PDB file of C-alpha atoms in Angstrom:
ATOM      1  CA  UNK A  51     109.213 153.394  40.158  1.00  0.00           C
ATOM      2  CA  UNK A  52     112.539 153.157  38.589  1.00  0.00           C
ATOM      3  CA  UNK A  53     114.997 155.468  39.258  1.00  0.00           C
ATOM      4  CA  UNK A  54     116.924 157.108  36.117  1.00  0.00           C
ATOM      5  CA  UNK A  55     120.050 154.815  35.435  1.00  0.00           C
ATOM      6  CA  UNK A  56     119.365 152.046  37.913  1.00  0.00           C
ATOM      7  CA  UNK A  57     117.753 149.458  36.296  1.00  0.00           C
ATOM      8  CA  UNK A  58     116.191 146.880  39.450  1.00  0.00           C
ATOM      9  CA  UNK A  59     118.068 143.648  39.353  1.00  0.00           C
ATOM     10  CA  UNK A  60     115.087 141.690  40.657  1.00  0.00           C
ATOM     11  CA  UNK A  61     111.337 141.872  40.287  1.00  0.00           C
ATOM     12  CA  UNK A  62     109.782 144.362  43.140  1.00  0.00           C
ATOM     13  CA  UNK A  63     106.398 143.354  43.648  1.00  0.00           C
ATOM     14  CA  UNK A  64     104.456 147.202  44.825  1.00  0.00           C
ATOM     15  CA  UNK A  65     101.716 146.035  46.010  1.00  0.00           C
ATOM     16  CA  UNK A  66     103.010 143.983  48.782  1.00  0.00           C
ATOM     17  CA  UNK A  67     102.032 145.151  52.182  1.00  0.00           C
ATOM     18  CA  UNK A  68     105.880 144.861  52.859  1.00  0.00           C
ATOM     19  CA  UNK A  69     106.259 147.672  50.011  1.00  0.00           C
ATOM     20  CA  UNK A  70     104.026 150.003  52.133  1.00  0.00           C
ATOM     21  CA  UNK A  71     106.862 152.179  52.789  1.00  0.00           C
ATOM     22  CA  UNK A  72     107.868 153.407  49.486  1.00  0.00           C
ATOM     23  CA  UNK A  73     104.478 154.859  48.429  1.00  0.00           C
ATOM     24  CA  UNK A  74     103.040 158.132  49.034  1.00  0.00           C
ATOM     25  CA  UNK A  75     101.264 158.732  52.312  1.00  0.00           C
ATOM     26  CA  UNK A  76      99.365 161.822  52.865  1.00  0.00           C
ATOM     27  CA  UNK A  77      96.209 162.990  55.045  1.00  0.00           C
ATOM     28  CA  UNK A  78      94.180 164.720  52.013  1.00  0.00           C
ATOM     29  CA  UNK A  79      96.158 162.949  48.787  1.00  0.00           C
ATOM     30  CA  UNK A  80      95.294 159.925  50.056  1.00  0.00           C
ATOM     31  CA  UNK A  81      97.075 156.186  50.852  1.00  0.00           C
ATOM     32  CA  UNK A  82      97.571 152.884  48.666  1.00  0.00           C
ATOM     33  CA  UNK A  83      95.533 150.501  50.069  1.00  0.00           C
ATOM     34  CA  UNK A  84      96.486 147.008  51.383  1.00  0.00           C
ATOM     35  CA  UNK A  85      93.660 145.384  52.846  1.00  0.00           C
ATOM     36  CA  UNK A  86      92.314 142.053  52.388  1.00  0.00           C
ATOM     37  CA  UNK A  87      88.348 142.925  51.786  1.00  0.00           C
ATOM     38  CA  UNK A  88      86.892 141.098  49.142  1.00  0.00           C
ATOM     39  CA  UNK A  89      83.734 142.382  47.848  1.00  0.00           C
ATOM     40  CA  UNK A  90      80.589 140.310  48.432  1.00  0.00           C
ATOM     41  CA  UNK A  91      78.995 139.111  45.336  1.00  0.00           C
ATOM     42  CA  UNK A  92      75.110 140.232  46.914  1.00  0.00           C
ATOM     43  CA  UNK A  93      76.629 144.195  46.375  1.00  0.00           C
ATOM     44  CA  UNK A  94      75.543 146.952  46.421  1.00  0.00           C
ATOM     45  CA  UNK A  95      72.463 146.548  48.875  1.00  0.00           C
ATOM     46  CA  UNK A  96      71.341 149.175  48.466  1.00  0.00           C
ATOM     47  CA  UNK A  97      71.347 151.796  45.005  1.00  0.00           C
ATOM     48  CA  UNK A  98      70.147 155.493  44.929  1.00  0.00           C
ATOM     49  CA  UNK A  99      67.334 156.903  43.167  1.00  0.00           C
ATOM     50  CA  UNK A 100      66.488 159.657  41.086  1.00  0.00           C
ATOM     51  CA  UNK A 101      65.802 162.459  44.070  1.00  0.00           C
ATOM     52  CA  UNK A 102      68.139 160.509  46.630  1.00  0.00           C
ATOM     53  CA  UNK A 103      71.045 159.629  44.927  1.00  0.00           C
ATOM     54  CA  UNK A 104      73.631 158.818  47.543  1.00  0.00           C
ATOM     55  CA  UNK A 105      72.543 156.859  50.058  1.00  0.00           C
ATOM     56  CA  UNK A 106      75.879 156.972  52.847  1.00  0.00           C
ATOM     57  CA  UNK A 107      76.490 156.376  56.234  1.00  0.00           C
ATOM     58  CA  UNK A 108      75.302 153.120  56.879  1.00  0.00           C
ATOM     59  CA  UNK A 109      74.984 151.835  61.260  1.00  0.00           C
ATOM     60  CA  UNK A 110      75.518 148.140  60.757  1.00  0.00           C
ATOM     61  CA  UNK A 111      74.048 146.617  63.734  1.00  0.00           C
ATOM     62  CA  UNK A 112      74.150 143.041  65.215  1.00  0.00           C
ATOM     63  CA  UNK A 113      71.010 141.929  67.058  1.00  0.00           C
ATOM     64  CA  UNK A 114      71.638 140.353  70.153  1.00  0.00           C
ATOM     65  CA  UNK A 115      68.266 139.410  70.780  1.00  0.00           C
ATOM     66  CA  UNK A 116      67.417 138.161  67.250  1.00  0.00           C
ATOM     67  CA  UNK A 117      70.761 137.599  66.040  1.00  0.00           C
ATOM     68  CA  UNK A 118      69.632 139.217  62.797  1.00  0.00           C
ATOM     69  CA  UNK A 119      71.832 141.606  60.974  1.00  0.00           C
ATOM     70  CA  UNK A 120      70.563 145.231  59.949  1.00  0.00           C
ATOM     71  CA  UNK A 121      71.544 148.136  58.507  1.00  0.00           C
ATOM     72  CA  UNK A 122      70.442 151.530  58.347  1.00  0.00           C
ATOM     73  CA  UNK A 123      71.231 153.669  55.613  1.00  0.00           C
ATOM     74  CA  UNK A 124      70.753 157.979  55.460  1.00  0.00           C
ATOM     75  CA  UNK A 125      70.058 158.831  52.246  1.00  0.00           C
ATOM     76  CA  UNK A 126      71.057 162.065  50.071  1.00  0.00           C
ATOM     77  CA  UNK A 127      70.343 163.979  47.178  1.00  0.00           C
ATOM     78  CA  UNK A 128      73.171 164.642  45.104  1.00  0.00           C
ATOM     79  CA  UNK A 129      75.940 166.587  46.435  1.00  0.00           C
ATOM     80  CA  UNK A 130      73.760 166.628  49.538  1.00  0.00           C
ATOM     81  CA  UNK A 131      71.517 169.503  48.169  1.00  0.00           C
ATOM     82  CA  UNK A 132      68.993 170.666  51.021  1.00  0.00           C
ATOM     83  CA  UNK A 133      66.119 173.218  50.327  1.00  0.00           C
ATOM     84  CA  UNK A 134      62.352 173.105  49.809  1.00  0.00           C
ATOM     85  CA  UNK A 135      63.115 172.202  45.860  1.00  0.00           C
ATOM     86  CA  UNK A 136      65.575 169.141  47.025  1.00  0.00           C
ATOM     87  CA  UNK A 137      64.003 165.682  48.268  1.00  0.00           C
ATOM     88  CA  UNK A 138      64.290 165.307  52.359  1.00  0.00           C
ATOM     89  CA  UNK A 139      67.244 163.027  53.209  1.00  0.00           C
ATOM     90  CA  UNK A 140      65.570 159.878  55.207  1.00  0.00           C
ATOM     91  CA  UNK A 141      66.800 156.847  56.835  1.00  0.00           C
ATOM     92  CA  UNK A 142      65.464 153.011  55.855  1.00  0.00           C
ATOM     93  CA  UNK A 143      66.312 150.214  57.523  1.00  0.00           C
ATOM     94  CA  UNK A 144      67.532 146.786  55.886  1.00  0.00           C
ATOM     95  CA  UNK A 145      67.570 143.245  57.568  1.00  0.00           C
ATOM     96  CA  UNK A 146      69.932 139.856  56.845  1.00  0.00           C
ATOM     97  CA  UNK A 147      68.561 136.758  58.466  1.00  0.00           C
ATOM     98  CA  UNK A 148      71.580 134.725  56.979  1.00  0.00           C
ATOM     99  CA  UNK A 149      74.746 137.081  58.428  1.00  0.00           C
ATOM    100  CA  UNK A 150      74.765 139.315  55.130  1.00  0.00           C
ATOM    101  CA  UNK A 151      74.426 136.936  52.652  1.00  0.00           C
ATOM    102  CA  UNK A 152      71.063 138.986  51.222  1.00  0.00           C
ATOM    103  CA  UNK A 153      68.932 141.847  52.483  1.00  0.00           C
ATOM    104  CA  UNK A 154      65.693 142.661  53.169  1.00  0.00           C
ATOM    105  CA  UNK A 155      64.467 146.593  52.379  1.00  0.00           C
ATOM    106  CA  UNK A 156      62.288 147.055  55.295  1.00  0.00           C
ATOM    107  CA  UNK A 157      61.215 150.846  54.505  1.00  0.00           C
ATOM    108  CA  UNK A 158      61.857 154.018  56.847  1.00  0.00           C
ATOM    109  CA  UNK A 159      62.685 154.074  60.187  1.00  0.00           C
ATOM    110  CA  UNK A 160      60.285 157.080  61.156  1.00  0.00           C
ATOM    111  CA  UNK A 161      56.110 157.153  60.762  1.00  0.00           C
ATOM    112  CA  UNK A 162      55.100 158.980  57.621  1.00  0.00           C
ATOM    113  CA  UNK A 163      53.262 161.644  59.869  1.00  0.00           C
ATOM    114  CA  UNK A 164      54.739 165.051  60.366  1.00  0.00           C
ATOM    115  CA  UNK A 165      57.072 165.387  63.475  1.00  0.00           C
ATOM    116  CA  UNK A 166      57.459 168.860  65.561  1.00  0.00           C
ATOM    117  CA  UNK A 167      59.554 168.859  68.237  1.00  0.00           C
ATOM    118  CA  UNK A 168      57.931 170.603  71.632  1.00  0.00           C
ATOM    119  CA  UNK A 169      57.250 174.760  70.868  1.00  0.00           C
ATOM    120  CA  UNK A 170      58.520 174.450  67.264  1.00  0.00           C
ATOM    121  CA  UNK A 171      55.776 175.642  64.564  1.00  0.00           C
ATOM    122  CA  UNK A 172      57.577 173.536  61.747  1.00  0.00           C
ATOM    123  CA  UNK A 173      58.266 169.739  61.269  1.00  0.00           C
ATOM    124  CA  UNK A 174      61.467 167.593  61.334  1.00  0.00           C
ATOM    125  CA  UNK A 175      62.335 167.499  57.584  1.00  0.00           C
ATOM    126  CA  UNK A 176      65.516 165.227  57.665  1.00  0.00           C
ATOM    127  CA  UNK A 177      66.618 162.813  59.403  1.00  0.00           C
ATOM    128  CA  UNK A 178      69.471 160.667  57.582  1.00  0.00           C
ATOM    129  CA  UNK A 179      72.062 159.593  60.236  1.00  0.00           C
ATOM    130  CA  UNK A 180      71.701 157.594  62.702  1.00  0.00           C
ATOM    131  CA  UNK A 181      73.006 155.128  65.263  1.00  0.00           C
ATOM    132  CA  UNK A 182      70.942 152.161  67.389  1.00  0.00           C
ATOM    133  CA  UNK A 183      72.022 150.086  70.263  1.00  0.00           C
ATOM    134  CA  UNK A 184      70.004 147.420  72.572  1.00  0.00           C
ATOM    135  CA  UNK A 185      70.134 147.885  76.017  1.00  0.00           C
ATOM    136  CA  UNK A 186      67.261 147.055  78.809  1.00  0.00           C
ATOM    137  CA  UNK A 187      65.310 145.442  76.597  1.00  0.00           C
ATOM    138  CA  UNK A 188      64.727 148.509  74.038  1.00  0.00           C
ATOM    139  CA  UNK A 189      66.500 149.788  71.106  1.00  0.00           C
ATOM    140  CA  UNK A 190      67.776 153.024  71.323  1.00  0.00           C
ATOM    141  CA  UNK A 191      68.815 155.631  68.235  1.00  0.00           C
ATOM    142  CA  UNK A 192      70.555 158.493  68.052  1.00  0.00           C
ATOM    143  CA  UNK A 193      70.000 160.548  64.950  1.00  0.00           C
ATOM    144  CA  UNK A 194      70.850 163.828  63.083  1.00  0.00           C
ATOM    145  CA  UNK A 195      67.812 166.263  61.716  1.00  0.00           C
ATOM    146  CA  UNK A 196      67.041 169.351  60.473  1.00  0.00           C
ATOM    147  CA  UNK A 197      63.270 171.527  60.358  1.00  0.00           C
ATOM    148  CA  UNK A 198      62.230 172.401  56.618  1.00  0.00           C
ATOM    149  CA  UNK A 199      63.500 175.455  56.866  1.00  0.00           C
ATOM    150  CA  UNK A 200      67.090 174.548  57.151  1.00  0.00           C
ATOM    151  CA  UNK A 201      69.395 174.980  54.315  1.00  0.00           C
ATOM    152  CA  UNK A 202      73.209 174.857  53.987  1.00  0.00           C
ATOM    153  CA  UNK A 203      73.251 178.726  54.776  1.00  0.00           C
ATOM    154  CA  UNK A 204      71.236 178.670  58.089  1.00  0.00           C
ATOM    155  CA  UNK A 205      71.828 175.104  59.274  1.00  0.00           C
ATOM    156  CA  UNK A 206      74.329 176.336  61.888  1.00  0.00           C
ATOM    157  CA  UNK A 207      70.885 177.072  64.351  1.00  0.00           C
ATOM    158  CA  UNK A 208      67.873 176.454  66.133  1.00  0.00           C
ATOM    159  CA  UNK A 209      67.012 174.276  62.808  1.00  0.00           C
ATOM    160  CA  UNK A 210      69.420 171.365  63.106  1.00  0.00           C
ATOM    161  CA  UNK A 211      70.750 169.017  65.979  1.00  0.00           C
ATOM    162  CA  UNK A 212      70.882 165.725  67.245  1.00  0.00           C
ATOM    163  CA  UNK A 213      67.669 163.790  68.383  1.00  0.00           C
ATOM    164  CA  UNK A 214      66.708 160.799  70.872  1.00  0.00           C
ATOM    165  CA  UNK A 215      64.428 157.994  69.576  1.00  0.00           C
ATOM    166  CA  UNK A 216      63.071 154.532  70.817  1.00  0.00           C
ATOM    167  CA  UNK A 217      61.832 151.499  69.264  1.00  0.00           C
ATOM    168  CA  UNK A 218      60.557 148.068  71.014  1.00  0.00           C
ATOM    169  CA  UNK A 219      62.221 146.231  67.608  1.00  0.00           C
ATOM    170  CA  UNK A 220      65.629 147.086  65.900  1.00  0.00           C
ATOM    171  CA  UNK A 221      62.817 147.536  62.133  1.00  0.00           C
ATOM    172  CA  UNK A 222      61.287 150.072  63.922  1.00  0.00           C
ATOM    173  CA  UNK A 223      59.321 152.121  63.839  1.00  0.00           C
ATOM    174  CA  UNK A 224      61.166 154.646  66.135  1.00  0.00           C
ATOM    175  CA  UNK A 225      58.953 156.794  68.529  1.00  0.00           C
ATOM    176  CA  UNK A 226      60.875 160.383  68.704  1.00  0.00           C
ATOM    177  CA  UNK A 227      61.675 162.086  72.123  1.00  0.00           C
ATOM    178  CA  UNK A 228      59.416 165.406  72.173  1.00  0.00           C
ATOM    179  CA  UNK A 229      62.805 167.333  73.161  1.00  0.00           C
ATOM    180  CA  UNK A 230      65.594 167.076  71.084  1.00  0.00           C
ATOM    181  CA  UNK A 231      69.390 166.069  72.469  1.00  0.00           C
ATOM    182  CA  UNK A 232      70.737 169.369  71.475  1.00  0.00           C
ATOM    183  CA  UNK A 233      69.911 172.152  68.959  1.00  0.00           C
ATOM    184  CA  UNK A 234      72.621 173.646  66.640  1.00  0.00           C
ATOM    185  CA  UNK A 235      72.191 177.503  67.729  1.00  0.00           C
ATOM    186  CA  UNK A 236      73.881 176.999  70.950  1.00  0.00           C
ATOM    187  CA  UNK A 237      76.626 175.515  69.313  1.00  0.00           C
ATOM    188  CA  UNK A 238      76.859 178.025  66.978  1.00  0.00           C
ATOM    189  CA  UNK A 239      76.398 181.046  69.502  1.00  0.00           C
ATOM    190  CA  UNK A 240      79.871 179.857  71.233  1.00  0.00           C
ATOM    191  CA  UNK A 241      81.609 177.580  69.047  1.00  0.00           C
ATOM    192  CA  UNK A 242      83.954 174.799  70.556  1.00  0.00           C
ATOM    193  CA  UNK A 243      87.506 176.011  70.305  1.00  0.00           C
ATOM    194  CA  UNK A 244      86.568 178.753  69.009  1.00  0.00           C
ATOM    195  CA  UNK A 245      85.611 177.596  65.737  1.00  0.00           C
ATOM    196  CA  UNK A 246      83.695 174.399  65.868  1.00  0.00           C
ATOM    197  CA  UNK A 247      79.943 175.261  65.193  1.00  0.00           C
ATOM    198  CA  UNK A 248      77.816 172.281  64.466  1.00  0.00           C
ATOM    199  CA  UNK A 249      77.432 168.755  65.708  1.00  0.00           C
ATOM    200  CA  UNK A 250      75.948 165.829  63.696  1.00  0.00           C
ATOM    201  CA  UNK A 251      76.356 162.336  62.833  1.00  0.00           C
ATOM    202  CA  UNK A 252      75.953 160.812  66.370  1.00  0.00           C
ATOM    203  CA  UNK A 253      77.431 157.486  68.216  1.00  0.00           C
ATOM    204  CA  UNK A 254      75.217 156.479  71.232  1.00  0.00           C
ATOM    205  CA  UNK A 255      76.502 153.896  73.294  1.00  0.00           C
ATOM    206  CA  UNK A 256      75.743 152.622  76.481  1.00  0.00           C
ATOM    207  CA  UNK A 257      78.051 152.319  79.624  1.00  0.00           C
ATOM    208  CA  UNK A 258      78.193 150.632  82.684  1.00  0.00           C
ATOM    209  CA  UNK A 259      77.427 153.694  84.778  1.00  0.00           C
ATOM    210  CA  UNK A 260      76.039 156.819  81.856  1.00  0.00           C
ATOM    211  CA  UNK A 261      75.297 157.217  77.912  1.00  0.00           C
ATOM    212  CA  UNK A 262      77.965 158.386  75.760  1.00  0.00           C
ATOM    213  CA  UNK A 263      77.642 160.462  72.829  1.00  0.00           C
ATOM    214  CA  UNK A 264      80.693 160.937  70.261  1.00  0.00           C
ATOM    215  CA  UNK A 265      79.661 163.441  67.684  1.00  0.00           C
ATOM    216  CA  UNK A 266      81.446 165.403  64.785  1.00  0.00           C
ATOM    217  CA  UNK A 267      82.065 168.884  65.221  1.00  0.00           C
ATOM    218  CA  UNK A 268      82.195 170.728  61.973  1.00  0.00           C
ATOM    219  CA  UNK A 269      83.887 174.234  61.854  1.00  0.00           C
ATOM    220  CA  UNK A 270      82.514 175.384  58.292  1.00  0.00           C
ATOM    221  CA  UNK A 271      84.729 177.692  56.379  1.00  0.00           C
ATOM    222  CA  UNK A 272      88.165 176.411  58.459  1.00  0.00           C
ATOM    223  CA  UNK A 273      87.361 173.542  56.691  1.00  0.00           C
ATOM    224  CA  UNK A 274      88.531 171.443  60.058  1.00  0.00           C
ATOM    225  CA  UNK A 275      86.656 168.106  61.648  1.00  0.00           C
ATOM    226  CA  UNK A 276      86.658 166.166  64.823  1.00  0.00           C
ATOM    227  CA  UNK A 277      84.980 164.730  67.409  1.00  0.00           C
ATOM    228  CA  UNK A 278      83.343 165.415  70.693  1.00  0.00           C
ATOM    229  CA  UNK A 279      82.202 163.849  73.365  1.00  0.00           C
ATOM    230  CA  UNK A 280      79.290 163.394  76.043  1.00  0.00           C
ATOM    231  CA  UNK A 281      77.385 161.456  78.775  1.00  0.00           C
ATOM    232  CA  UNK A 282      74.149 161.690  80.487  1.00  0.00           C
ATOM    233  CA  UNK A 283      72.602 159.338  83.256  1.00  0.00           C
ATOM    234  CA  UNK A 284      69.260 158.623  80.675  1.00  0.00           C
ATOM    235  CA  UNK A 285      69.765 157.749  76.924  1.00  0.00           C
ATOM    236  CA  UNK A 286      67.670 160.854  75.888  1.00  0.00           C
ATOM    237  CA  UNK A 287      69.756 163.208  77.754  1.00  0.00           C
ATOM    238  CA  UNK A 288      70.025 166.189  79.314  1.00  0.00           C
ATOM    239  CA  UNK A 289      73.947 165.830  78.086  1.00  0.00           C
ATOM    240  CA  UNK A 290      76.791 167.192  80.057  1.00  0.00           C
ATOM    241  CA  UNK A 291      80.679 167.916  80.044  1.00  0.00           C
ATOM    242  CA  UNK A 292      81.089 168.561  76.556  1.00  0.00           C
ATOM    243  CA  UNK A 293      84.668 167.588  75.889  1.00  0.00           C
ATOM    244  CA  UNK A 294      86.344 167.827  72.238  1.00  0.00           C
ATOM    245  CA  UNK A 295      88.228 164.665  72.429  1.00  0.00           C
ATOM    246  CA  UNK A 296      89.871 164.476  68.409  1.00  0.00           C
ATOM    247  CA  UNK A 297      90.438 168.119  66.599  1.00  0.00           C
ATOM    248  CA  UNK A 298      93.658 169.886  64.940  1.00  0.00           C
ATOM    249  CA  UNK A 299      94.329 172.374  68.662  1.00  0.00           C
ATOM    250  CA  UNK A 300      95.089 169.136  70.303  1.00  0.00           C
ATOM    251  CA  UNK A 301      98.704 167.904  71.052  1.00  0.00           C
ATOM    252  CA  UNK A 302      98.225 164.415  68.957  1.00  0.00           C
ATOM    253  CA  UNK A 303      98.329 163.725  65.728  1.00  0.00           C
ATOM    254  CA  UNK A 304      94.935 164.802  63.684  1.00  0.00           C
ATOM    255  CA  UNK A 305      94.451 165.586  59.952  1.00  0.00           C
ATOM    256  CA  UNK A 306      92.232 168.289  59.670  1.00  0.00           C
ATOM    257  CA  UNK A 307      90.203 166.783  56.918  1.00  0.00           C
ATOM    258  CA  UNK A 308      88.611 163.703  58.533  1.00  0.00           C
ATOM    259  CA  UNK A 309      85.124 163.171  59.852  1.00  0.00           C
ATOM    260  CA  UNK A 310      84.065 160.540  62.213  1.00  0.00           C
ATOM    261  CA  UNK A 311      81.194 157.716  62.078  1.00  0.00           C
ATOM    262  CA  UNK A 312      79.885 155.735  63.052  1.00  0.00           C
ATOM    263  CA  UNK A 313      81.930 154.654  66.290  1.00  0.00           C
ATOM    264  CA  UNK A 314      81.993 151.250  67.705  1.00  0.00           C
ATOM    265  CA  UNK A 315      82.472 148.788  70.866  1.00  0.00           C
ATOM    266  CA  UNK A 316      84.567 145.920  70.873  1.00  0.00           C
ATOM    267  CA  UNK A 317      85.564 143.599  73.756  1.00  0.00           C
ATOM    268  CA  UNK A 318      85.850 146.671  76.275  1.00  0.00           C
ATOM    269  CA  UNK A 319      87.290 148.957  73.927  1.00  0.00           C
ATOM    270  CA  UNK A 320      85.430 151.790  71.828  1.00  0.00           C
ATOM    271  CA  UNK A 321      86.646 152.415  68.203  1.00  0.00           C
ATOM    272  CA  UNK A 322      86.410 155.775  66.377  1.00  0.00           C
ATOM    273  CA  UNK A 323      86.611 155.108  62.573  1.00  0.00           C
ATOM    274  CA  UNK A 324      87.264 158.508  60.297  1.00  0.00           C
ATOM    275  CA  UNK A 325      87.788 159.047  56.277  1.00  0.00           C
ATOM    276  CA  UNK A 326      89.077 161.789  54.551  1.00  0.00           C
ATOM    277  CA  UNK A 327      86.650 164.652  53.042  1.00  0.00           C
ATOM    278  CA  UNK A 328      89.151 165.624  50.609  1.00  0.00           C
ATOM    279  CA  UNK A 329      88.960 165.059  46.925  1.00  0.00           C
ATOM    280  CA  UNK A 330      90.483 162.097  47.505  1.00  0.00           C
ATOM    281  CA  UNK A 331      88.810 160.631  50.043  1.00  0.00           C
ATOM    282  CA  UNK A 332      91.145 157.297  49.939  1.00  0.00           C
ATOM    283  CA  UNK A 333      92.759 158.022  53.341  1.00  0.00           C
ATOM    284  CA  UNK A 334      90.973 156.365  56.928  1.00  0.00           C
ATOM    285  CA  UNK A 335      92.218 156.097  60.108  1.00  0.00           C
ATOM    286  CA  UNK A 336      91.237 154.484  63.193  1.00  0.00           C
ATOM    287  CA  UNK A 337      91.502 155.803  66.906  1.00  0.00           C
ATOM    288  CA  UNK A 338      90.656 153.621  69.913  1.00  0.00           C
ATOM    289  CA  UNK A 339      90.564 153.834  73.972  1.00  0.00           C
ATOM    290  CA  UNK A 340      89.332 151.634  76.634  1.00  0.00           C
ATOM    291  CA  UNK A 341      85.473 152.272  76.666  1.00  0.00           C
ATOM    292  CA  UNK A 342      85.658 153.496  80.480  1.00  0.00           C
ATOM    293  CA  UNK A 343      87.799 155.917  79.498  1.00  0.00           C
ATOM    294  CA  UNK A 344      86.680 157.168  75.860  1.00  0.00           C
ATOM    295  CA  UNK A 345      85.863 161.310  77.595  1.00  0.00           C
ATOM    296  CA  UNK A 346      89.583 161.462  78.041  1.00  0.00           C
ATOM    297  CA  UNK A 347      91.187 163.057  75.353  1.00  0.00           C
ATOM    298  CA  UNK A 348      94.692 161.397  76.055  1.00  0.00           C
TER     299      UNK A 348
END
């Protein structure tokens, strides 16, 4: 970084935090970055395998009861490939006894046996993403899914949505809701802003007073993300006042190309990590309101 006939009298040292300022910064090109993470020396905890390469989005959760540690972890094929000929993406659960110093695989969240939700003739395929919390002495999940019919070019339906599940231990395994939180089609009959047509990858958190829900809204070919939001008075719904909360139509500042998950609670406050989907995806950003107030867009 030397500029053409101005030779630098002293030593500049670029990485420095305090050197943020002269490097590129850009919503889809991506960010330097400056943090302090060191990598733990028990990585990776968890490797893909031939069928379900990427294993993303992992929930880290805290136990408050057992004051284990455990994570759950959706895992992919490659490129996240979906069709009868493509492995169904699954969940598994690990657990840390010693605060993440090693892991235990513990296996799927879900029983083995076929799933149908109420009226439908075919079974829950997938069901990667999810999101647990403890509250009244039960552990409650939110999770994405899809019927094995769904592919990329019909997902936007009746086949996909977000599901309600319960377990009496954080290892599972999770008993399903017979109605699910919301299907896709209704979504996708009138889309959210007009172009927002298909929710997954689910927050559910628990309030003083309701549920909450913070889910990203995908608008397909605008290539656009963000995040909604709802509450209902039981953890398995029915949901109410839908309200888009982070998206590109709003008045603050939002790069387009950003999804969100999971969200988290800290000391009253509610956190809503997102990372870019670009090419690069080097670029995050982190939003945050007071928890009592997390349906207000402002």
């Amino acid at each position: 970084m030397i500029r053409m006939g101005h030779l630098p009298t002293h030593r500049v040292d670029y990485a420095a935090v305090a050197q943020r300022g002269r490097w590129l910064s850009h919503p889809v090109l991506g960010d330097p970055s400056f943090d302090a993470f060191q990598r733990h020396p028990g990585n990776p905890i968890c490797r893909g395998v031939v069928g379900l390469e990427w294993p993303v989005n992992g929930f880290l959760f805290a136990d408050p009861a057992s004051r284990h540690w455990y994570l759950y972890v959706g895992h992919y094929p490659r490129g996240y490939a979906s069709g009868p000929d493509k492995s169904p993406s699954v969940c598994t659960v690990f657990r840390s006894t010693d605060a993440g110093a090693s892991w235990e695989p513990l296996g799927p969240i879900f029983p083995p046996e076929p799933f149908y939700f109420r009226g439908d003739e075919l079974p829950v395929r997938s069901a990667p993403d999810v999101s647990v919390v403890y509250a009244d002495g039960r552990y409650h999940m939110a999770y994405d899914w899809s019927l094995q019919s769904a592919t990329w070019d019909n997902i936007r339906s009746h086949r996909s949505g977000i599901g309600y599940a319960w377990s009496d231990r954080p290892e599972g395994p999770f008993q399903r809701h017979p109605e699910p939180i919301l299907r896709n089609d209704w979504v996708a009959r009138q889309p959210i802003l007009g172009k927002y047509d298909r929710l997954y990858a689910t927050t559910l958190i628990r309030r003083a007073e309701d549920w909450l829900l913070l889910t990203i809204m995908d608008s397909g070919p605008h290539y656009a993300w963000g995040l909604v939001g709802m509450i209902a008075d039981r953890p398995e719904g029915p949901y109410r006042d839908l309200t888009p909360l982070f998206h590109v139509e709003g008045d603050g500042y939002q790069p387009p190309l950003t999804e969100y998950f999971p969200a988290f609670v800290h000391d009253d406050w509610i956190y809503a990590p997102s990372t870019s989907v670009a090419r690069n995806r080097n670029f995050q950003m982190i939003q945050r309101a007071p928890l009592a107030d997390a349906m207000r867009p402002e």
